Coordinates of C-alpha atoms and ligand atoms in Angstrom, one line a residue:
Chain A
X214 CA 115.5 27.5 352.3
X215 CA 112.9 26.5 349.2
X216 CA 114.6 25.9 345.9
X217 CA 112.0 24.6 342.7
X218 CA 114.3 22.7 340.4
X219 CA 112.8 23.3 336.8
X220 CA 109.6 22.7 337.9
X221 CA 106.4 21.6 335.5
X222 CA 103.3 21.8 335.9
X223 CA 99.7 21.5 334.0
X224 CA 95.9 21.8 334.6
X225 CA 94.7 18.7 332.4
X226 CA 96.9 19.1 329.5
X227 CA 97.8 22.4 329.3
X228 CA 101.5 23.1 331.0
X229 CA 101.5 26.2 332.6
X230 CA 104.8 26.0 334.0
X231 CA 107.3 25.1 331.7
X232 CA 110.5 24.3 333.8
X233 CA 110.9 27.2 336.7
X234 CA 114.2 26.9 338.4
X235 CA 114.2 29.3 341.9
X236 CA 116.0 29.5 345.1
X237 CA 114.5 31.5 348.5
X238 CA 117.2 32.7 351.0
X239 CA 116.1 32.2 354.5
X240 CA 115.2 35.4 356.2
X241 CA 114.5 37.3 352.3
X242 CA 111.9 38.5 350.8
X243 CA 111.5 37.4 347.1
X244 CA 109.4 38.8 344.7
X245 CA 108.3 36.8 342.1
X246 CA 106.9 39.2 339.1
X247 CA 104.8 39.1 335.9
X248 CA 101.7 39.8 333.9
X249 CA 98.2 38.5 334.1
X250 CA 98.2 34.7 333.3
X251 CA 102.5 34.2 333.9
X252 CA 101.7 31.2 335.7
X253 CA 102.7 33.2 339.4
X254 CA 99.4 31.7 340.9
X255 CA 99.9 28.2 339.5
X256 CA 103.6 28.2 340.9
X257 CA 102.4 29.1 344.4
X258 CA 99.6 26.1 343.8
X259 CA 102.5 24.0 343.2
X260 CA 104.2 24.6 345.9
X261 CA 101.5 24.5 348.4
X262 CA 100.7 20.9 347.2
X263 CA 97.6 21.5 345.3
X264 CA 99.3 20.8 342.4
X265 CA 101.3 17.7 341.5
X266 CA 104.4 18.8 339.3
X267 CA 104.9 16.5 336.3
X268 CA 108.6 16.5 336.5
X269 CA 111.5 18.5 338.7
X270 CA 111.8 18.7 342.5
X271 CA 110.8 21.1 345.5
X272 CA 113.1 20.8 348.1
X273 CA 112.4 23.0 351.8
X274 CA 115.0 22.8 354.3
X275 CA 116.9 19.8 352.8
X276 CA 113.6 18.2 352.4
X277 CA 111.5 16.8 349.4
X278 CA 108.2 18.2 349.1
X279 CA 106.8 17.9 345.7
X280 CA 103.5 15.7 346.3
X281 CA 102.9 16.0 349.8
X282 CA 99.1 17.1 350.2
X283 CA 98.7 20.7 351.5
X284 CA 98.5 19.7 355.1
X285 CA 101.8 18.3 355.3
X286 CA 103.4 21.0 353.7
X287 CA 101.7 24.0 355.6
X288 CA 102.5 21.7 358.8
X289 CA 106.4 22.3 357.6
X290 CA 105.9 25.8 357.7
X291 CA 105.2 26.9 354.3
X292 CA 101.7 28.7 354.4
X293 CA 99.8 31.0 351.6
X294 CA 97.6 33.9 351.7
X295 CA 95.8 33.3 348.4
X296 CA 95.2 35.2 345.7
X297 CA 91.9 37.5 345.6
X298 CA 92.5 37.0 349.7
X299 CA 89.5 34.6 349.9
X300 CA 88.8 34.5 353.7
X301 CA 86.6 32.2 355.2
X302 CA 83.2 34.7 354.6
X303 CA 80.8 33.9 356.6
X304 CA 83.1 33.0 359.3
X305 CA 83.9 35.3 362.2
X306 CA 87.1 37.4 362.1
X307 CA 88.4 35.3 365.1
X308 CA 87.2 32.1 363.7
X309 CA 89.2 32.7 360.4
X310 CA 92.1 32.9 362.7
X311 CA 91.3 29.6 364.5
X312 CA 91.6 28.1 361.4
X313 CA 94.7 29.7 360.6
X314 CA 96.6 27.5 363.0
X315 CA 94.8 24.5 362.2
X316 CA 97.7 22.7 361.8
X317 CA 99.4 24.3 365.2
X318 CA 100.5 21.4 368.1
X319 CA 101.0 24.2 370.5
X320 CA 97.8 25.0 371.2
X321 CA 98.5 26.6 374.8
X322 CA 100.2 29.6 372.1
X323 CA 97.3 31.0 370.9
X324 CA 96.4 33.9 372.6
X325 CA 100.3 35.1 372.7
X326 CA 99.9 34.6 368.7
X327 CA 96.9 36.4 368.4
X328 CA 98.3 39.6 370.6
X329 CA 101.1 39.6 368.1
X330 CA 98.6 39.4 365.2
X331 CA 96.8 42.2 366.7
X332 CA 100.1 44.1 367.3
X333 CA 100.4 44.2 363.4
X334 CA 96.6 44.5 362.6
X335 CA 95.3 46.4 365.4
X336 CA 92.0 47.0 363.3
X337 CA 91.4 43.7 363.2
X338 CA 91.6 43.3 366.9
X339 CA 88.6 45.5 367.2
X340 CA 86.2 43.4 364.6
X341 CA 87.1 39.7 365.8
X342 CA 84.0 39.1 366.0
X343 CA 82.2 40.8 363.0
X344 CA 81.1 38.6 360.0
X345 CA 84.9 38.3 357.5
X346 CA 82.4 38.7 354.8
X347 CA 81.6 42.6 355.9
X348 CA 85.0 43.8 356.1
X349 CA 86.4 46.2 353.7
X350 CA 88.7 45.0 351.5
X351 CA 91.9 46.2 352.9
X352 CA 90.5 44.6 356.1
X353 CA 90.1 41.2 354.4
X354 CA 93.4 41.5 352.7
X355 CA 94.9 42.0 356.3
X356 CA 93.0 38.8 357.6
X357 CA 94.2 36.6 354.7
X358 CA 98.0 37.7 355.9
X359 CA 97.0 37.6 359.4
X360 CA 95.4 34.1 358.9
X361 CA 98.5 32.9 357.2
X362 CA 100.4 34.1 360.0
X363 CA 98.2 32.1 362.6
X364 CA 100.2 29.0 361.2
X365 CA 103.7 30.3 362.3
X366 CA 105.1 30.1 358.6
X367 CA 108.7 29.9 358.2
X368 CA 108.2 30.7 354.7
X369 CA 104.9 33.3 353.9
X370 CA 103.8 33.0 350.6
X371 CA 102.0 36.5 349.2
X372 CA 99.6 36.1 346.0
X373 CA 98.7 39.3 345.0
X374 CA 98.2 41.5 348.2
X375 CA 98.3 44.7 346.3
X376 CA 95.0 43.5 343.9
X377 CA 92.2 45.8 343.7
X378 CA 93.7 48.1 346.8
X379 CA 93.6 51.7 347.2
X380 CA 97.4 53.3 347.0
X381 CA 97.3 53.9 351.0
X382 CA 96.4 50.3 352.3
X383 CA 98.7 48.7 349.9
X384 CA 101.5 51.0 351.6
X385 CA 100.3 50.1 355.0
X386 CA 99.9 46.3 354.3
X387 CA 103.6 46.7 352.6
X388 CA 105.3 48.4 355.4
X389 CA 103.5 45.2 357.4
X390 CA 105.0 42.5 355.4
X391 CA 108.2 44.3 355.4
X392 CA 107.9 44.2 359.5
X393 CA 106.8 40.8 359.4
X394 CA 109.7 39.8 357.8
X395 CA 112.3 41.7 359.9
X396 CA 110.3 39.4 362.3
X397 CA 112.2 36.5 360.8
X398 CA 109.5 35.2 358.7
X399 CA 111.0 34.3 355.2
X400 CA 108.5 36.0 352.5
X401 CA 107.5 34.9 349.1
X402 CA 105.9 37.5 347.1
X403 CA 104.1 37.5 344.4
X404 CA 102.6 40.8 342.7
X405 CA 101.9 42.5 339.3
X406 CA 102.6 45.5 341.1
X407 CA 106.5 45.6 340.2
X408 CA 107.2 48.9 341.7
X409 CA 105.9 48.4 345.0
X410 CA 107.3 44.8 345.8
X411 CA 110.6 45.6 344.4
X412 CA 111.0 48.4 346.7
X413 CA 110.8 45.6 349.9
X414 CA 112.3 42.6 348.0
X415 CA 115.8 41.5 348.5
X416 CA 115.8 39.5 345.4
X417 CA 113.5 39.0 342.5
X418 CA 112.3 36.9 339.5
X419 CA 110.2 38.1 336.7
X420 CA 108.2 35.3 335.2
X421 CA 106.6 34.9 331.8
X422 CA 104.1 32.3 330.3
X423 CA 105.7 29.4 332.6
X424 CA 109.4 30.6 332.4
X425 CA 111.9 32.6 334.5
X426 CA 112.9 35.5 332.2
X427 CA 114.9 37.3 334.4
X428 CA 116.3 37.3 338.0
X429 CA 118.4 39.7 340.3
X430 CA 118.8 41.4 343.2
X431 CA 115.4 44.1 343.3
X432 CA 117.8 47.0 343.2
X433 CA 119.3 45.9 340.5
X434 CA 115.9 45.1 338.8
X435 CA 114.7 48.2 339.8
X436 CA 117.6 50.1 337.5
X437 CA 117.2 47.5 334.9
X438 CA 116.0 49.5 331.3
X439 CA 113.7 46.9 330.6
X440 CA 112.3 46.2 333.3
X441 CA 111.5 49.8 333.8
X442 CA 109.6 49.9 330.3
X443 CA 107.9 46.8 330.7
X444 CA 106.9 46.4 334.3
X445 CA 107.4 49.7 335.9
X446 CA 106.0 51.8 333.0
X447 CA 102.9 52.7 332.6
X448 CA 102.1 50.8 329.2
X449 CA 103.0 47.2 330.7
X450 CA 100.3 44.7 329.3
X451 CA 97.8 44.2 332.6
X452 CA 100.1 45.1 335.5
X453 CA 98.2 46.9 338.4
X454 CA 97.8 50.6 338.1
X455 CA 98.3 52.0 341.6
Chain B
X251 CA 44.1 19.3 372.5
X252 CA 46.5 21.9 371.0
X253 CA 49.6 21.2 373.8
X254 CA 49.1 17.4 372.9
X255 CA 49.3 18.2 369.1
X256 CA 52.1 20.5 369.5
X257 CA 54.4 18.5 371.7
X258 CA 53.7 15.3 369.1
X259 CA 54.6 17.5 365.8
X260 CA 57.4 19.2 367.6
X261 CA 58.4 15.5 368.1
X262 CA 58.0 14.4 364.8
X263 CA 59.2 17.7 363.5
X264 CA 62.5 17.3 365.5
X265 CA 62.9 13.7 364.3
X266 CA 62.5 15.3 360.1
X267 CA 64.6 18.0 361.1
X268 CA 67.7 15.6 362.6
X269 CA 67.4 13.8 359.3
X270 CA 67.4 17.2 357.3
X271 CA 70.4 18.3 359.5
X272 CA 72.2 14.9 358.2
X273 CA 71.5 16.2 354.6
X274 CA 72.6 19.6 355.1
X275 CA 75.4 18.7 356.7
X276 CA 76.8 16.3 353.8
X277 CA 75.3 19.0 351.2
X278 CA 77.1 22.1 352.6
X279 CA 80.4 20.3 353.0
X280 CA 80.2 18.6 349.9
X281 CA 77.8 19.8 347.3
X282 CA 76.7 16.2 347.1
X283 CA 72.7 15.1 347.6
X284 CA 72.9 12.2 349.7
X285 CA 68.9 10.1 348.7
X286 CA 70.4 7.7 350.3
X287 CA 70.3 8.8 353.7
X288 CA 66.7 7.7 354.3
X289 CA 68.0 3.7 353.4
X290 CA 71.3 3.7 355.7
X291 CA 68.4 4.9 358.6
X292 CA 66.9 2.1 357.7
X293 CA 69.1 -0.2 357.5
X294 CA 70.4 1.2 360.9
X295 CA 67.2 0.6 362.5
X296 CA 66.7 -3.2 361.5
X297 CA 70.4 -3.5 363.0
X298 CA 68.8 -2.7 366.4
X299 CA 65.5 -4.6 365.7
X300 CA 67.8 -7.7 364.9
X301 CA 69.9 -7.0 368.2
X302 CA 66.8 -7.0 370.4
X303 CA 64.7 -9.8 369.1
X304 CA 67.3 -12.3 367.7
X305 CA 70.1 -11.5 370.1
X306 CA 68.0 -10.6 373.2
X307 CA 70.1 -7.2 373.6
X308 CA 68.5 -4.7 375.7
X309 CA 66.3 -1.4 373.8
X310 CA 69.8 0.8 374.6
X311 CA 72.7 -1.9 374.0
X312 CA 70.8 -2.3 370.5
X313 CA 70.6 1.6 370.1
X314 CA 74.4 1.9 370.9
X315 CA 75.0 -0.8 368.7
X316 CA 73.2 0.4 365.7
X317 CA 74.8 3.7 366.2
X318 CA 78.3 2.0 365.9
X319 CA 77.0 0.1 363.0
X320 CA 75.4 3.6 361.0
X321 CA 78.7 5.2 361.7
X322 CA 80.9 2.3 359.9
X323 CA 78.2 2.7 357.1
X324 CA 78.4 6.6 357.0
X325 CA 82.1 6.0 356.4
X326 CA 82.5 3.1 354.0
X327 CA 79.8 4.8 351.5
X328 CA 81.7 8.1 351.9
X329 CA 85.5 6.3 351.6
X330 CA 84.2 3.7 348.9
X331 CA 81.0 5.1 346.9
X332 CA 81.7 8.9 347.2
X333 CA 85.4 10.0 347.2
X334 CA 86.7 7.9 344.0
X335 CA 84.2 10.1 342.2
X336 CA 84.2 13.7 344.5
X337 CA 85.5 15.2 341.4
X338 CA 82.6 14.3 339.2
X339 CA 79.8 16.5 338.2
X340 CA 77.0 17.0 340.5
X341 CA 74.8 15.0 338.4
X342 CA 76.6 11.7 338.7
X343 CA 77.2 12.5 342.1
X344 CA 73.0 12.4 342.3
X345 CA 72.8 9.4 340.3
X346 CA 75.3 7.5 342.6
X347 CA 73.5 8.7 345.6
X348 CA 69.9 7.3 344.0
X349 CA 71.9 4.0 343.2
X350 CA 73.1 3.5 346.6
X351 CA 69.4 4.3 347.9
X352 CA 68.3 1.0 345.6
X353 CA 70.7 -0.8 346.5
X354 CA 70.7 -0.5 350.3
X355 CA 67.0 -1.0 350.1
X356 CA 67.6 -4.0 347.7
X357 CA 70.4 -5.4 349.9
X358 CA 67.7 -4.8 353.1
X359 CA 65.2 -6.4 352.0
X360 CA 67.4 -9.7 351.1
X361 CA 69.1 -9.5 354.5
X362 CA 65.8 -8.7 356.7
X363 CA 63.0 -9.7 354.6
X364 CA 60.1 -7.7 353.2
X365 CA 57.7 -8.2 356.6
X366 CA 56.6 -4.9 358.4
X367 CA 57.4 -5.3 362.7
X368 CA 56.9 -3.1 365.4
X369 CA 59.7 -1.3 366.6
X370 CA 59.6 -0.8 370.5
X371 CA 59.0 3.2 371.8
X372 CA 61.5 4.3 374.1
X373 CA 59.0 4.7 377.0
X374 CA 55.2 3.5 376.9
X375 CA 52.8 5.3 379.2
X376 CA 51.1 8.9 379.1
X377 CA 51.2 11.7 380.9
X378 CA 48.3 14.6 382.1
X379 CA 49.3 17.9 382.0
X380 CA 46.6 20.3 382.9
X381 CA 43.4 18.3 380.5
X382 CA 46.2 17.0 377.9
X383 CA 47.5 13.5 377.3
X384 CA 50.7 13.5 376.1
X385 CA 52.8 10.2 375.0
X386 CA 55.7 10.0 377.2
X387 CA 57.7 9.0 373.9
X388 CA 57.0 11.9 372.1
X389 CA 58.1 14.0 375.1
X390 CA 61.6 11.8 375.6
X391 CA 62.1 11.7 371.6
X392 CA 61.8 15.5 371.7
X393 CA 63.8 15.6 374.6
X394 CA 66.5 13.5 373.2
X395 CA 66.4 15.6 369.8
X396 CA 66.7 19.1 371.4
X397 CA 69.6 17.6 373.4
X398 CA 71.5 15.8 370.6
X399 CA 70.9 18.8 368.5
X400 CA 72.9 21.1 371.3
X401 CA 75.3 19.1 371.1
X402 CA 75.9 19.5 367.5
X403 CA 75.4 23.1 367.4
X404 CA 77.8 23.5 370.1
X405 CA 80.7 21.7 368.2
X406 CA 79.4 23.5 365.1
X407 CA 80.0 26.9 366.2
X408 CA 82.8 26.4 369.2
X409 CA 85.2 23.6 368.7
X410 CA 88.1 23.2 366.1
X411 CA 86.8 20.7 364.5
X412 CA 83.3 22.4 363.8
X413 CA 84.9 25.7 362.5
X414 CA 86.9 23.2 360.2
X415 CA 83.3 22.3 358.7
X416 CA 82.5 25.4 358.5
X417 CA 85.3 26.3 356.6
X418 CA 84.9 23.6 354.6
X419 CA 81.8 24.0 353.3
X420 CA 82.3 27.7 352.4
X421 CA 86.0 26.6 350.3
X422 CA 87.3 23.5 350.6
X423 CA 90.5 24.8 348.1
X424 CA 91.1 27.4 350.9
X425 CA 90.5 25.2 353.5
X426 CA 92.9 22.6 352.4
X427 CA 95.8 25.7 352.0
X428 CA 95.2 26.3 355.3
X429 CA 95.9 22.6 356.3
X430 CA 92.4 21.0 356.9
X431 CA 92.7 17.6 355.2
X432 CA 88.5 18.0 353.8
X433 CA 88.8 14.0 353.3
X434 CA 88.5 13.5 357.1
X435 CA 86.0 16.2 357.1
X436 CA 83.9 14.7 354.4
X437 CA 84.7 11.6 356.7
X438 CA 83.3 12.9 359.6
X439 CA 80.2 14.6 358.2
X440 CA 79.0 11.6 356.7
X441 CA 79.3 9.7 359.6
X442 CA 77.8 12.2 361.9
X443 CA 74.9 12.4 359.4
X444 CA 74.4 8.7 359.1
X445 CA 74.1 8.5 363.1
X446 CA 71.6 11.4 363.0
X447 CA 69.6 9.9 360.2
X448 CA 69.6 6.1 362.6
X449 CA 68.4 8.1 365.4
X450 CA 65.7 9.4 363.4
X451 CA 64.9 5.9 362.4
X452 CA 64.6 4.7 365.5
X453 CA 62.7 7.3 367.0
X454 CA 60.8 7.3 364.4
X455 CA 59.7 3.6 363.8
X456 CA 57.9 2.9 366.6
X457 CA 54.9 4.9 364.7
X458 CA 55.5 4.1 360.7
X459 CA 56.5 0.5 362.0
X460 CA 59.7 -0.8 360.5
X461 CA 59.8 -2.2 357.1
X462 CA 62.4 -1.9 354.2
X463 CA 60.7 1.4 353.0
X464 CA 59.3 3.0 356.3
X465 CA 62.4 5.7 355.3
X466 CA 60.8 7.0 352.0
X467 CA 58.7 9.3 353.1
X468 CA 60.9 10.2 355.9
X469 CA 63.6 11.4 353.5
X470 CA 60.8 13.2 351.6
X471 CA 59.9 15.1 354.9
X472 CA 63.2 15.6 355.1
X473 CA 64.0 17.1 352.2
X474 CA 60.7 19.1 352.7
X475 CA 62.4 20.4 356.1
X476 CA 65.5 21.3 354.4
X477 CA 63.9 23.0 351.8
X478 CA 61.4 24.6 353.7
X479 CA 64.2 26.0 356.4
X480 CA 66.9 26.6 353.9
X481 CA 69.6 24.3 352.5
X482 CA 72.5 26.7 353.4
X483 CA 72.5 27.3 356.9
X484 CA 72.7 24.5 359.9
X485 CA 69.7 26.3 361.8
X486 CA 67.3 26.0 358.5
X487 CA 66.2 22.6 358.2
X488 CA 65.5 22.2 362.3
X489 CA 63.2 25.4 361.9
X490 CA 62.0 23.7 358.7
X491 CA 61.5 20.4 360.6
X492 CA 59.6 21.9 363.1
X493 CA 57.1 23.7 361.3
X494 CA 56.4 20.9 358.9
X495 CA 56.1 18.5 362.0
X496 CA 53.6 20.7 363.7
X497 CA 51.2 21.4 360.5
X498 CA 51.2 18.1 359.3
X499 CA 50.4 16.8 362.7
X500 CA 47.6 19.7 362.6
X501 CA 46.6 18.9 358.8
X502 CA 46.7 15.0 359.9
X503 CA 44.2 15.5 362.5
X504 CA 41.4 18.5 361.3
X505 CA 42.0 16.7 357.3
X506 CA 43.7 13.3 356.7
X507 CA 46.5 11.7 357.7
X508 CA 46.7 9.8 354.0
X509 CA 48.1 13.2 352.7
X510 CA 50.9 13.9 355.0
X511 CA 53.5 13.1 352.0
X512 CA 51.1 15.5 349.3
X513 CA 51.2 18.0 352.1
X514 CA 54.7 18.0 352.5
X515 CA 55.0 18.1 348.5
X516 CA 53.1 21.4 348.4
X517 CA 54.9 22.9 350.7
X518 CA 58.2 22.0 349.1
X519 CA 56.5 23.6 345.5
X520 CA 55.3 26.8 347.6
X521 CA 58.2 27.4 349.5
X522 CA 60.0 27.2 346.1
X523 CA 58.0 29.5 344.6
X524 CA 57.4 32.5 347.2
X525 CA 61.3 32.1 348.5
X526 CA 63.5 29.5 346.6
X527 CA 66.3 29.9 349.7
X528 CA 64.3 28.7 352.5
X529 CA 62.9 30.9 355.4
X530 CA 66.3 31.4 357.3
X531 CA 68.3 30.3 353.6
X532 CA 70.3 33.2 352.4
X533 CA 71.5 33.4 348.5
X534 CA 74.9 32.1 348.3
X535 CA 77.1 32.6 344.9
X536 CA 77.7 28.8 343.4
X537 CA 81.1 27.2 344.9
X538 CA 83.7 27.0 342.8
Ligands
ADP232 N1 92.2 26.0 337.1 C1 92.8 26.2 335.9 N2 92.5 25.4 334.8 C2 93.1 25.6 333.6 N3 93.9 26.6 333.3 C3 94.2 27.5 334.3 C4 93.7 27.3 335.6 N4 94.2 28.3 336.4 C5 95.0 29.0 335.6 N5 95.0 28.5 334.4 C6 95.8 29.1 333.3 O1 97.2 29.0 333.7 C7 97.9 30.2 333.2 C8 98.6 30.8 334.4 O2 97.6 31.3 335.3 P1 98.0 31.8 336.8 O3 99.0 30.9 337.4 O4 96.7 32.1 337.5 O5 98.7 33.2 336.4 P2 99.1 34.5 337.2 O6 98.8 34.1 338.7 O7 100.5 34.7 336.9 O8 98.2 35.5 336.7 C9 96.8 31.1 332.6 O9 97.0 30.9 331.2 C10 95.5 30.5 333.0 O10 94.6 30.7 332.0
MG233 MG1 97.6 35.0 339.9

């Protein structure tokens, strides 16, 4: 469905990613793994468009998309809940939604889209009209998926939806995403927390300073030596402790 | 005596504050401090001065017109002065802002001349309520602000298109992920604000008379609104506007209307100092 073909790419001079070759099955989830600072954040940039790559291809659906602005590409269905969730703050729960499906020609949808949001996030059903900016953090963490979801993604990209979250929500907001997905919604995720996103991921990459340093199927990862003392120990260099 | 001095500074006041709203708009969206707002007014307001006495066109034909004309210019400065450079650092982005407010003015003054005229009001006459006289200008101007201002807030806060801004302004990185192309926003704000600073000019003419500079001290008002109301919320600058309008219309008649601009200075330098965000401003952490 996406495949990045040894993908580069730099802020100003310094190139962060370093050739990254990857391949997303329609209908998986795929977690992409690594340390603080792997370049995980900068691939997602990349392939949301707000990043030119200096050389390789992104192909979605049989389709070049390297260098398409952002609006194009979440118009083709590839759509991002950032990293750090960044909602819309001062916006209205609702009104973070609205802009969710910006992009969205079938306007007359809407309401039928925001039951089914509200299906999954029933909490959020009740606030829709509170200030984003007062929600808990779990709560905002929900909108930024929810939001995402507004766009009717064929391909949902993650950053990061376990960061800074207590051991419950993450579990809730997992068992979500791993609903969503059975949903048909083709899932990208990208986490520090190893453990948790293997344990919903199909397949997996573990990325370090720009490079692919390891892929497989998650179980396989999971049973994998060295990925168990590196990124599902407890001494890993800045992975989340949940 | 006080009805008749309220209803006039509520009229000027709504006139500063559609000119602040035009400079909070571009700000919030943007980050960039347009000084030349005050000039593309002006220049706006000659276009329908030129349409009525050289071309004969009725007061509204030339009002239309000199909207069209102030939403083409809203455009080109944001497409061709402003966007090559949106990356910049804010300080450039002043300097080109300051350049562009010379150069309009320059390029004014070589188009229209130097003379001062008198710009027609939109209705002459007076009207008595109870033992007050009150210009039946003042009362359509403020009319026509209140209205237009509805109108803005409305598509602010309900339609697409004014979430969008919203959005905008609060994270344009966001905003783009989630598929809002911020050039046709920064687009659209620009011209929105160039329209609201024309109808300020025009509105506001008839009583500074129209030469290339009537706009200077407008702008500073302006800014004084803004400032005064709070640069980082829509409903700031129109309180801001208000309350300037009404006690400089007060100061202008009990003191002198010479020092309406050192009035509005003060009040800039006060405001700054008892609450640097504005009555209704609320802090906001830097954009990043
Ligand atoms: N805007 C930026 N400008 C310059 N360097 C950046 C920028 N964002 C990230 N980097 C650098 O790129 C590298 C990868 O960062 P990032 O993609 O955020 O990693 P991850 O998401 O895996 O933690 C880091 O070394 C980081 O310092
Ligand atoms: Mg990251």
């Amino acid at each position: 469905m996406l495949s990045l073909i040894d993908i580069e790419s730099s802020y100003g001079y310094v190139k962060v990613l370093k050739g990254i070759t990857i391949e997303i099955k329609e209908g998986d989830i795929v977690a992409i793994l690594g340390a603080n600072g792997a370049g995980k954040t900068t691939m997602l940039r990349t392939i949301s468009g707000l990043l030119k790559p200096s050389r390789g291809k992104i192909e979605f659906m049989g389709e070049r998309i390297d260098g398409k602005p952002p609006e194009i590409i979440v118009s083709k269905g590839i759509v991002q809940s950032p990293e750090g969730r960044q909602i819309f703050p001062s916006l209205s729960v609702l009104e973070n939604l609205k802009i969710g499906a910006y992009t969205r020609k079938d306007r007359n949808n809407l309401s039928k889209d925001l039951d089914m949001i509200y299906h999954y996030f029933p909490r959020l059903k009740e606030r829709q009209n509170q200030i984003a900016g007062t929600l808990s953090g779990g709560e905002q963490q929900m909108l930024a998926i929810a939001r995402a979801l507004m766009a009717k993604p064929k391909l949902l990209m993650l950053d990061e939806p376990s960061l800074g979250l207590a051991p419950r929500v993450v579990k809730e907001i997992f068992e979500i995403i791993k609903e969503i997905n059975q949903e048909g919604v083709t899932v990208l995720l990208v986490e520090q927390n190893a453990r948790q996103a293997l344990a919903i991921a199909n397949y997996a990459y573990i990325l370090q300073t720009g490079l692919v340093v390891m892929e497989g199927k998650a179980e396989d990862l999971k049973n994998n030596e060295e990925v168990k003392a590196t990124y599902l120990g407890g001494k890993s260099p800045g992975s989340n402790v949940n | 005596m006080l009805l008749q001095q309220l209803i006039s500074g509520f009229a000027t006041g709504g006139l500063y504050a559609l000119a602040a709203l035009g400079l909070v708009l571009i700000y919030k969206t943007s980050d960039v401090v347009n000084f030349a707002q005050g000039e593309m007014a002006m220049f706006s307001t000659f276009i329908a001065y030129t349409a009525m006495t050289s071309y004969g066109m009725s007061y509204w034909e030339a009002f239309i017109l000199a909207l069209l004309f102030a939403s083409a210019l809203g455009f080109i400065v944001e497409r061709f002065f402003i966007r090559p450079i949106q990356n910049a650092p804010v300080l450039s982005l002043l300097i080109v802002t300051l350049g562009l407010m010379m150069i309009v003015n320059g390029i004014a003054g070589w188009v229209f001349g130097f003379e001062t005229h008198s710009f027609p009001a939109i209705v002459g006459g007076e009207l008595k309520i109870f033992d007050a006289v009150i210009s039946k200008s003042n009362l359509l101007t403020l009319v026509i602000t209140v209205f237009i201002m509805g109108i803005l807030f409305y598509m602010l806060k309900y339609t697409l298109a004014g979430i969008a801004i919203r959005a905008t302004s609060e994270n344009p990185t966001i905003a783009r992920l989630m598929g809002i192309a911020v050039n046709h926003v920064y687009s659209i704000t620009w011209v929105v604000s160039s329209i609201l600073g024309a109808i300020a000019g025009m509105f506001i003419a008839p009583t500074t008379f129209l030469d290339v500079n009537m706009m200077s001290s407008v702008l500073l008002k302006a800014f004084t609104a803004a400032v005064l109301g709070g640069f980082t919320t829509f409903v700031g600058p129109v309180v801001g506007g208000l309350i300037l309008g009404v006690l400089e219309n007060i100061a202008s008649g009990y003191i002198s209307a010479q020092l309406s601009s050192t009035f509005a200075f003060a009040l800039i330098v006060i405001m700054l100092w008892i609450k640097p965000t504005g009555l209704v401003g609320q802090k906001v952490g830097k954009k990043v």
